mmCIF file of C-alpha atoms in Angstrom:
data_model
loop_
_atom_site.group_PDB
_atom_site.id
_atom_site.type_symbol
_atom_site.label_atom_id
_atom_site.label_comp_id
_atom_site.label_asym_id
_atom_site.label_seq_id
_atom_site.Cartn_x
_atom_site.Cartn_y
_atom_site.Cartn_z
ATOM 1 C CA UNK A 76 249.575 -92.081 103.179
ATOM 2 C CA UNK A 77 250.318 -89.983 106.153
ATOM 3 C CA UNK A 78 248.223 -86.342 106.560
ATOM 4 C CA UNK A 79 250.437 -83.376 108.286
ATOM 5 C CA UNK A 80 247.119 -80.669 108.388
ATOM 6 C CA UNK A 81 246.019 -80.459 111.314
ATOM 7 C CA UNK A 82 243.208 -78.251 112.829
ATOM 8 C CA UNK A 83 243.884 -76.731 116.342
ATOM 9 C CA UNK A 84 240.607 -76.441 117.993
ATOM 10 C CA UNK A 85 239.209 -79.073 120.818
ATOM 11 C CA UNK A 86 242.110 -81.337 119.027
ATOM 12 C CA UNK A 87 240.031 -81.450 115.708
ATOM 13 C CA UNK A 88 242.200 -83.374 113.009
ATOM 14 C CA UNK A 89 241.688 -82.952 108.690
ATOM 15 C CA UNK A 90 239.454 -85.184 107.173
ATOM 16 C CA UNK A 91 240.876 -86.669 103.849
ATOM 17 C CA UNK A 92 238.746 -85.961 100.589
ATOM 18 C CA UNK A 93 238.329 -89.685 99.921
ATOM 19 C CA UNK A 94 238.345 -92.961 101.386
ATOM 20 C CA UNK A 95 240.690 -95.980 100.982
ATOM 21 C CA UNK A 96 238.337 -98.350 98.709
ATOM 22 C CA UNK A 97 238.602 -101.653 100.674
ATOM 23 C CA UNK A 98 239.586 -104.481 98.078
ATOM 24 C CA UNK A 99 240.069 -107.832 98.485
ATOM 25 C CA UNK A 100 244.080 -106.560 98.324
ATOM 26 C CA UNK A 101 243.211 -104.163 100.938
ATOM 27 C CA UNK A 102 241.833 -106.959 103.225
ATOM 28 C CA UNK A 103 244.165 -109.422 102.664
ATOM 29 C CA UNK A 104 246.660 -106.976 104.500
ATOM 30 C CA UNK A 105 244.862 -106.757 107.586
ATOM 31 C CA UNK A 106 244.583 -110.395 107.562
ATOM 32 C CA UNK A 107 247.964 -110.932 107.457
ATOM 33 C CA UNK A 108 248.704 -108.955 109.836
ATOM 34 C CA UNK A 109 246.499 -110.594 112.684
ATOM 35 C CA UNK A 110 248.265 -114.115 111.228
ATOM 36 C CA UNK A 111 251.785 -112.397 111.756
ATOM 37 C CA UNK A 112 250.472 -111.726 115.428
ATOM 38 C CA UNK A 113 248.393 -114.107 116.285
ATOM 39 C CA UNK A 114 247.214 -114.087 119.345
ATOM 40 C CA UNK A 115 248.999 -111.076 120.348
ATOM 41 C CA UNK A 116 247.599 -107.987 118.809
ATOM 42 C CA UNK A 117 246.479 -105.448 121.076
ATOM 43 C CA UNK A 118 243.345 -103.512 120.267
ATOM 44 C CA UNK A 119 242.778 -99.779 120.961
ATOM 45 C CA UNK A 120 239.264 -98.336 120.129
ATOM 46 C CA UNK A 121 237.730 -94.936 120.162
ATOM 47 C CA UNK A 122 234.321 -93.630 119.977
ATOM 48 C CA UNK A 123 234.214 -94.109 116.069
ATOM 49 C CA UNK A 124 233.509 -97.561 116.665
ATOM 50 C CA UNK A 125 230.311 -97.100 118.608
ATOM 51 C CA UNK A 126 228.570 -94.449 115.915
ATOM 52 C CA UNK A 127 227.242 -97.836 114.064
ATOM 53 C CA UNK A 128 225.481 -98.006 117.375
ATOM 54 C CA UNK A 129 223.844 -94.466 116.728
ATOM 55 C CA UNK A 130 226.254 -93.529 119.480
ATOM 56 C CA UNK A 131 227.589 -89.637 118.589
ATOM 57 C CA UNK A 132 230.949 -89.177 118.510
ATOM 58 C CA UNK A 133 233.679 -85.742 118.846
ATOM 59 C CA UNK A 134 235.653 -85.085 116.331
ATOM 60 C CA UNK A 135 234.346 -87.826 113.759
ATOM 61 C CA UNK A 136 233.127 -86.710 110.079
ATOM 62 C CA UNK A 137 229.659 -85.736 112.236
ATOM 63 C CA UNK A 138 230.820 -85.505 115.314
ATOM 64 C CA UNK A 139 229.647 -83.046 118.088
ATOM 65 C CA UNK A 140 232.695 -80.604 117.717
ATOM 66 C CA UNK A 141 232.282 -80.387 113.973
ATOM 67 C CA UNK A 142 228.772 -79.718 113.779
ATOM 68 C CA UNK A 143 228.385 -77.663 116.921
ATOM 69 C CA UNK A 144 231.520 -75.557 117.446
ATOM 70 C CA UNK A 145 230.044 -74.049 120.532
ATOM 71 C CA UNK A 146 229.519 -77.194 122.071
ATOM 72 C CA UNK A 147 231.572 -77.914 125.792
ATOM 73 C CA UNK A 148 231.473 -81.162 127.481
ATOM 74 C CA UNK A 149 231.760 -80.812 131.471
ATOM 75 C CA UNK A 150 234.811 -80.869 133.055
ATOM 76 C CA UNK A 151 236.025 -82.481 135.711
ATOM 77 C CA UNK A 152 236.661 -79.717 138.220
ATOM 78 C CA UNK A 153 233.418 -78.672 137.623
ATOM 79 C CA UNK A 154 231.834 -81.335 138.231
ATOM 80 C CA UNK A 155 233.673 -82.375 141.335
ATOM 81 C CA UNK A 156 233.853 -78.756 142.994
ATOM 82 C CA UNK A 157 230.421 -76.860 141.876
ATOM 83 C CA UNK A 158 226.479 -77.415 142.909
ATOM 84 C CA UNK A 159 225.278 -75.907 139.586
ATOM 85 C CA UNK A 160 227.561 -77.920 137.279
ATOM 86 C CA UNK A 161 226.851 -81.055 138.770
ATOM 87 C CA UNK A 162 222.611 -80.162 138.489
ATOM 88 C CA UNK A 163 223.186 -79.630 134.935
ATOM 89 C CA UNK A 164 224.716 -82.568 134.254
ATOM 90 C CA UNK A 165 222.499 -84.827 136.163
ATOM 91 C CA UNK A 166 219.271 -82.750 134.533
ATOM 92 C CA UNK A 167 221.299 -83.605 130.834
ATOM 93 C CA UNK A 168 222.174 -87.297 131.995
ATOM 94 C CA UNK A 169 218.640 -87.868 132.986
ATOM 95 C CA UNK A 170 217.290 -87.359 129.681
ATOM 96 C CA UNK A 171 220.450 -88.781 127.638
ATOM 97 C CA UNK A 172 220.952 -92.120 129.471
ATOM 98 C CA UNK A 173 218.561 -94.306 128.936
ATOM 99 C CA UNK A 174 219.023 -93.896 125.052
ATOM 100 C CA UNK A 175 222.604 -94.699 125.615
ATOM 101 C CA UNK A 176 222.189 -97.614 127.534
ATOM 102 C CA UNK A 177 219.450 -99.156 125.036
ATOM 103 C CA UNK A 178 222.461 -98.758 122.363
ATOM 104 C CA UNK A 179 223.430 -102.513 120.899
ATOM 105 C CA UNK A 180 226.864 -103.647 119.739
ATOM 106 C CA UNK A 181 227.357 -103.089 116.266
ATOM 107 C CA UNK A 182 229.529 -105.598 113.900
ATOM 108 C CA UNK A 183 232.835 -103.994 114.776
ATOM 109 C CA UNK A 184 232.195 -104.784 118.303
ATOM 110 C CA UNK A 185 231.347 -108.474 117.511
ATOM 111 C CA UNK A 186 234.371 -108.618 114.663
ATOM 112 C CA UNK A 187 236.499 -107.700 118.170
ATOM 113 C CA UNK A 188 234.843 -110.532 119.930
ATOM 114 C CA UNK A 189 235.119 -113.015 117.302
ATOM 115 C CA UNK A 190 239.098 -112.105 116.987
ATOM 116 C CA UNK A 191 239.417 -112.614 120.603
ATOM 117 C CA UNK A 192 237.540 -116.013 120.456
ATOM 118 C CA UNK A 193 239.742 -117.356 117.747
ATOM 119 C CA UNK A 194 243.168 -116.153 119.648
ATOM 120 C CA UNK A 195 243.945 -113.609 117.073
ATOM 121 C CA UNK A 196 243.582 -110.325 119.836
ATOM 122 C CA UNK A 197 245.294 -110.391 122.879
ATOM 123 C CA UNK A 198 243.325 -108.010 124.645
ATOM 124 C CA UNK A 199 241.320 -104.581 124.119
ATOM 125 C CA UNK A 200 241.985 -101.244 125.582
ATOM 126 C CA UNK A 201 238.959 -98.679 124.737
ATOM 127 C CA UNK A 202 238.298 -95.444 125.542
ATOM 128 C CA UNK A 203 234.762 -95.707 124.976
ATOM 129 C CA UNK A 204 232.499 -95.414 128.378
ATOM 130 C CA UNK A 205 229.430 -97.376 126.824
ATOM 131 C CA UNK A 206 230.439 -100.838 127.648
ATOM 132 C CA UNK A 207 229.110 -102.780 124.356
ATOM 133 C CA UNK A 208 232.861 -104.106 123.276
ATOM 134 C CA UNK A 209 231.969 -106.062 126.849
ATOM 135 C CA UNK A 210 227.956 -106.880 125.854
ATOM 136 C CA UNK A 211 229.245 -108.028 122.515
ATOM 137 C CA UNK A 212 231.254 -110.579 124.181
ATOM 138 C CA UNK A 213 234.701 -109.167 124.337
ATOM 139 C CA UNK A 214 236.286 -110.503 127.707
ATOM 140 C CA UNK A 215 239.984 -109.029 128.031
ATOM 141 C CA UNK A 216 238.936 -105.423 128.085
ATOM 142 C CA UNK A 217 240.355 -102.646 129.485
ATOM 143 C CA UNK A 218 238.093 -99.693 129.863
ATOM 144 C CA UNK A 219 240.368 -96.608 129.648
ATOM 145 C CA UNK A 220 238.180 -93.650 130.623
ATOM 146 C CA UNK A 221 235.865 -95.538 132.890
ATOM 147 C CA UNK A 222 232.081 -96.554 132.280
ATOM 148 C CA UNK A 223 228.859 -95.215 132.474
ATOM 149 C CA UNK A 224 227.601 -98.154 134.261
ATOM 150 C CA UNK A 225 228.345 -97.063 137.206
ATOM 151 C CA UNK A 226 228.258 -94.327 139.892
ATOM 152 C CA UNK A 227 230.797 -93.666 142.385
ATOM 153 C CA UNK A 228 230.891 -91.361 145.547
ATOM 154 C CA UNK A 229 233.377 -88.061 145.678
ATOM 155 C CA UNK A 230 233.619 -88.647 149.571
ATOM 156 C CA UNK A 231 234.215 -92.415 150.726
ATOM 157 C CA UNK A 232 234.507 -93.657 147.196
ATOM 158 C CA UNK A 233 231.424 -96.281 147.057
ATOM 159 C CA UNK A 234 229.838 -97.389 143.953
ATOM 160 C CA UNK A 235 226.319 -97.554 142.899
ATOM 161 C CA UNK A 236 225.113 -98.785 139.715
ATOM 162 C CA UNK A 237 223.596 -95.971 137.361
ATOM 163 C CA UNK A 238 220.333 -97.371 136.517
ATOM 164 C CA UNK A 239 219.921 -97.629 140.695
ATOM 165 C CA UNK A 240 220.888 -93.895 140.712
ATOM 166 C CA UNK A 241 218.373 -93.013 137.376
ATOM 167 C CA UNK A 242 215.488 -94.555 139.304
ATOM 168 C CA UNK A 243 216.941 -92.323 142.606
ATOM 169 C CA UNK A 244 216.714 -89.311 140.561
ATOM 170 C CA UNK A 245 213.272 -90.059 138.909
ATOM 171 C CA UNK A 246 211.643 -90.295 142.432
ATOM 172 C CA UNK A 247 213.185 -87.062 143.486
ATOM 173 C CA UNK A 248 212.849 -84.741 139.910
ATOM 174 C CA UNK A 249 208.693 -86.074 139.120
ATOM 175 C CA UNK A 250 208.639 -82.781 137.257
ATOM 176 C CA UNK A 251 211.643 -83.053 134.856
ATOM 177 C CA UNK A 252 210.159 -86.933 134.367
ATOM 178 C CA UNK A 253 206.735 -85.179 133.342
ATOM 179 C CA UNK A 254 208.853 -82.850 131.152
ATOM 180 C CA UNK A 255 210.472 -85.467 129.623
ATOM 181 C CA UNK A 256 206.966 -87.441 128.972
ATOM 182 C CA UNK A 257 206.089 -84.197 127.246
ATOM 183 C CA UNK A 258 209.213 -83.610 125.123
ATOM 184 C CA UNK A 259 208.401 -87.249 123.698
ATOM 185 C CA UNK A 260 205.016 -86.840 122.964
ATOM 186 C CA UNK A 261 205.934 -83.281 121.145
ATOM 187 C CA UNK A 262 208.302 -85.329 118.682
ATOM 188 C CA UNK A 263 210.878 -83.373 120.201
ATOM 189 C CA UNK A 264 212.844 -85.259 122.196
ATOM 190 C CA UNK A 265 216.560 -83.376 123.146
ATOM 191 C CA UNK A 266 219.661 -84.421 120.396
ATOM 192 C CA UNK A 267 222.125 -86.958 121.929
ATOM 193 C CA UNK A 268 225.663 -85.988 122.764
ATOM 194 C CA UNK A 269 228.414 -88.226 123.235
ATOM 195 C CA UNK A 270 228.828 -90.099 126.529
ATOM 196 C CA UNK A 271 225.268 -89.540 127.699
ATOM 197 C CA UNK A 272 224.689 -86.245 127.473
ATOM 198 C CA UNK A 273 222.045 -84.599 125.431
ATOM 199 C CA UNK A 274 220.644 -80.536 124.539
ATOM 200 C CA UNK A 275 218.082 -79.205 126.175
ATOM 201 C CA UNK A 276 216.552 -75.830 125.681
ATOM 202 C CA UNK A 277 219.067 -73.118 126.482
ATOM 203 C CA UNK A 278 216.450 -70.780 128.590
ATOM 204 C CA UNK A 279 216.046 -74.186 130.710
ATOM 205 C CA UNK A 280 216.933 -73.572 134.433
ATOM 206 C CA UNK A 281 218.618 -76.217 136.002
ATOM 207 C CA UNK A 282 218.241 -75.241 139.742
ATOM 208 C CA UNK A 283 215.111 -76.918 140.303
ATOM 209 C CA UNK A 284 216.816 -80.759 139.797
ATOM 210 C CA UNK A 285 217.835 -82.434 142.646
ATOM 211 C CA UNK A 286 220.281 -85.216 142.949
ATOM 212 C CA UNK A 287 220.681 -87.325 145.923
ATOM 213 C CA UNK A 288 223.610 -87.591 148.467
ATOM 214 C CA UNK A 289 225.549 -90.814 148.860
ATOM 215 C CA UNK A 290 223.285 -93.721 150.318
ATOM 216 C CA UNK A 291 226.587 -94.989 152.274
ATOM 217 C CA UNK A 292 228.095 -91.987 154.110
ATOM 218 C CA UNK A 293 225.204 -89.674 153.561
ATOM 219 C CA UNK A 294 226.942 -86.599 152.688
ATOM 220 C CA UNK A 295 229.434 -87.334 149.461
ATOM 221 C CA UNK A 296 227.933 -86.155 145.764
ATOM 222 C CA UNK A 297 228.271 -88.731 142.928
ATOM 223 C CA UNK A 298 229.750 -88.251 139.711
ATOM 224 C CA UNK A 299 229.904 -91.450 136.754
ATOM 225 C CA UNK A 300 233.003 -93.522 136.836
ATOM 226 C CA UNK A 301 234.317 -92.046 134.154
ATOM 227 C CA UNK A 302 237.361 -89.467 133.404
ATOM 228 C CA UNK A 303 235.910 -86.690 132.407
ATOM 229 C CA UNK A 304 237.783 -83.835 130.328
ATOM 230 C CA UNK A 305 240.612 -82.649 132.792
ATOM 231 C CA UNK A 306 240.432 -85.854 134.888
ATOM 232 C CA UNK A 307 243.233 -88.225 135.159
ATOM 233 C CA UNK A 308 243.132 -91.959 134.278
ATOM 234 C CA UNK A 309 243.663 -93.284 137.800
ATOM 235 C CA UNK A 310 246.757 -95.233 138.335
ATOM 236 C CA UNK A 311 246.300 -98.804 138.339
ATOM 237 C CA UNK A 312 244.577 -98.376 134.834
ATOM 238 C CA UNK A 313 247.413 -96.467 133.257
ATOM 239 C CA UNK A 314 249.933 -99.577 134.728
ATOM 240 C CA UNK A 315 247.297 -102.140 133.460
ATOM 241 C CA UNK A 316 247.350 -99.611 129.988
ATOM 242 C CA UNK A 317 251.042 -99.856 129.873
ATOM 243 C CA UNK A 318 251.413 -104.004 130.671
ATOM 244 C CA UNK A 319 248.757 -104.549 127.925
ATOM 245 C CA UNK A 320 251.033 -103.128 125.412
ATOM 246 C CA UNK A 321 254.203 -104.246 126.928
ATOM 247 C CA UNK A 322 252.713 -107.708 126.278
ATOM 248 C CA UNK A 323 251.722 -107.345 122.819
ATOM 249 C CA UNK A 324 253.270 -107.538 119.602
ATOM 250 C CA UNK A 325 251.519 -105.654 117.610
ATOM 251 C CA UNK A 326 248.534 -102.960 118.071
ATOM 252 C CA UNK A 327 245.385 -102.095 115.868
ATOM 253 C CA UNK A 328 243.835 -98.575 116.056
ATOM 254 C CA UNK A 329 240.176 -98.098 115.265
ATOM 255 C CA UNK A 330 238.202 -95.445 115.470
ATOM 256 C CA UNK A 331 239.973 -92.935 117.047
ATOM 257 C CA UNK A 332 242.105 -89.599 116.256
ATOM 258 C CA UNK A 333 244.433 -90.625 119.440
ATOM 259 C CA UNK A 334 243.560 -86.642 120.361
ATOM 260 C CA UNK A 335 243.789 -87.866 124.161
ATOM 261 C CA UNK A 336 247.067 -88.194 125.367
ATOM 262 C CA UNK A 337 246.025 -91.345 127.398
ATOM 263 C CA UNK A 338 245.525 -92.934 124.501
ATOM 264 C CA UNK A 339 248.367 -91.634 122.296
ATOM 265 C CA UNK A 340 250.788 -92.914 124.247
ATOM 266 C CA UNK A 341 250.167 -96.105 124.213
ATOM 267 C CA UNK A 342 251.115 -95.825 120.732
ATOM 268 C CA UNK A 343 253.791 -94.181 121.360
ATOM 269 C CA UNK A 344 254.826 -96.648 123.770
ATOM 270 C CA UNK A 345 254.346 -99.605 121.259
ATOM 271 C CA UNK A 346 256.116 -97.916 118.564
ATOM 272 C CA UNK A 347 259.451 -97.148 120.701
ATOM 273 C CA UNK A 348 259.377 -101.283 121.807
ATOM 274 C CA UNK A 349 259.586 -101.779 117.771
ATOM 275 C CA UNK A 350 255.923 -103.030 117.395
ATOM 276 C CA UNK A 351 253.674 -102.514 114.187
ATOM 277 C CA UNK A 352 250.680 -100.052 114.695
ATOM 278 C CA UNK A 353 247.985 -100.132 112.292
ATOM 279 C CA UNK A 354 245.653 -97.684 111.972
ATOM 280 C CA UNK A 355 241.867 -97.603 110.637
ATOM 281 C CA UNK A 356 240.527 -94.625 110.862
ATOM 282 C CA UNK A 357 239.072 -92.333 108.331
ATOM 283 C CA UNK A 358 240.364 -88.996 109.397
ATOM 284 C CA UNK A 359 243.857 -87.739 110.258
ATOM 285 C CA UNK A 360 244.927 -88.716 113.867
ATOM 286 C CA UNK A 361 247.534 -87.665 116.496
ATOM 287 C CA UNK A 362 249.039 -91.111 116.190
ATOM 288 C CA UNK A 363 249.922 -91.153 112.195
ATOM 289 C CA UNK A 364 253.770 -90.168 112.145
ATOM 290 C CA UNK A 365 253.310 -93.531 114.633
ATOM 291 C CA UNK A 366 251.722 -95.905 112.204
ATOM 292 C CA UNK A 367 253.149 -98.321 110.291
ATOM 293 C CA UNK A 368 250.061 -99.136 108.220
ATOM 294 C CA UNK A 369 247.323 -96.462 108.353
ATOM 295 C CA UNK A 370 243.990 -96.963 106.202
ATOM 296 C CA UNK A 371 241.793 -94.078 105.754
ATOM 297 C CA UNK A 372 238.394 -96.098 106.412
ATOM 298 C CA UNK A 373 236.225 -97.191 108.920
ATOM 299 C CA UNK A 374 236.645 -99.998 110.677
ATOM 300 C CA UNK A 375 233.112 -100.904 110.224
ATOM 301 C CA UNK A 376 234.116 -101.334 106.185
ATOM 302 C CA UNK A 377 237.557 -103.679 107.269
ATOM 303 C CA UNK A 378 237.139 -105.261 110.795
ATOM 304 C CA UNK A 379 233.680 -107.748 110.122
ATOM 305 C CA UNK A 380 235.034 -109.075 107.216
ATOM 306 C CA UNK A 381 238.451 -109.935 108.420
ATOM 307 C CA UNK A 382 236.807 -111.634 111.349
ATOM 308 C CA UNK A 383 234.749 -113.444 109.309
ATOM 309 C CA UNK A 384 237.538 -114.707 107.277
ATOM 310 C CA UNK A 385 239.965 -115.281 110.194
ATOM 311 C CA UNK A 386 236.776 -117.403 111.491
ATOM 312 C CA UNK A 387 236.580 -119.620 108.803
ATOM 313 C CA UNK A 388 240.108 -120.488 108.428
ATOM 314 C CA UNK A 389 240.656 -121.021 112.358
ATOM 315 C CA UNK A 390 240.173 -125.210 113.058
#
């Protein structure tokens, strides 16, 4: 069943009373539909699939525009044109990324794996920035948005990895690493955000942090590799996007309400080449008028399982 409701703020989507109970019928579907396409189902993912991972998401049932209305992510102009917005998200960043990069893949992640290693998924395409479809052993992936991995420069374009910047901005900021000791021994260490990010204290002054210039041309400012809200997914990624689903036969959706038109129209584009979409998600999404099989669940409830059954049968 198909939801029309939608809720118009930060592309927040209705949330259906119930969930679809997964029974063996309910499985048996899904299955069916990998051996229809074997080999040749495209995967897109969202951030729903990482909140197993304690990973916070948007516009999930918890996620950080349902809870905290208020809440703005940084945008990309911002960050790219202003001093101050680019020392309050390095002063956030410090604090949030070492949690996110001690996250571990959760069974969806491996389920994806496992249906790549038995030639029933033809590739991935996520727009998640935390990189664990890749740690849990995923190998055709296509990072949509970027990763967090990495740090690139706004001048000449060189890349640094972000654990070399963290340490850069620890020896720089010894103060905000004493007031992060301090926070920790308190019990009251800052709530995680999605993508890295995390609240501090809103009388905190950022305009004591300091983060470095580029180490290559010694003048260009940083920012992650990722598109940020109001950023564009560079070009060679879109076309890679776009051949991905031109070589498909069939796409799976998975955690995701398709709110970004990146993403959206890639299912758009596999729905006007006649492909099936199905769609596990539990929460209306932008994509459902798409779908040709949509299953209000998680994909944590359907995905492991269906691996693990597509596993046993594969010789």
């Amino acid at each position: 069943m198909v939801l029309s409701a939608r809720v118009k703020i930060k592309g927040l989507y209705g949330l259906p009373k119930a969930h679809t109970p997964v029974t063996p019928a309910v499985l048996d579907t899904i299955i069916e539909f990998f051996q229809r396409h074997r080999g040749s189902v495209l995967g897109l993912t969202g951030a729903g699939v990482s909140v197993p991972s304690g990973i916070p998401d948007y516009r999930g049932t918890n996620g950080t525009y349902r809870v905290h209305g208020s809440y703005t992510p940084i945008l990309h102009h911002e960050l790219v044109s202003q001093h101050a917005s680019r020392q309050r998200y390095w002063a956030r960043s410090f604090f949030g990324i070492r949690p996110a990069f001690k996250a571990e893949p959760n069974p969806i992640h491996r389920a994806f794996a496992s249906l790549e290693s038995h030639n029933y998924l033809s590739g991935l395409i996520t727009q998640n920035v935390d990189g664990l479809h890749l740690q849990a052993g995923s190998c055709n992936v296509l990072e949509l948005h970027g990763t967090l991995k990495q740090v690139k420069c706004l001048s000449c374009g060189v890349k640094e990895s972000r654990d070399g910047f963290q340490q850069r901005l620890e020896e720089l900021n010894p103060e905000w690493v004493e007031f992060g000791q301090e926070m920790a021994q308190s019990g009251e260490e800052p709530k995680r955000r999605p993508d890295g990010d995390v609240d501090l204290p809103s009388n905190l002054q950022y305009g004591s942090f300091v983060y470095p210039k580029c180490h290559h041309c010694l003048t260009g400012d940083y920012m992650p590799t990722v598109v940020f809200f109001g950023g564009s997914v560079p070009d060679k990624v879109r076309e890679q996007s776009y051949r991905m689903v031109d070589d498909a036969s069939a796409m799976l959706v998975c955690g995701t309400s398709l709110s970004t038109f990146s993403a959206y129209r890639l299912v758009k584009r596999a729905r006007e080449q006649g492909k099936e979409v199905a769609i596990l998600n539990f929460g209306q999404t932008r994509g459902d008028g798409d779908a040709t099989m949509k299953l209000e669940t998680t994909a944590e409830d359907v995905l492991p399982p269906v691996a693990a059954q597509l596993a046993a049968e594969t010789p």
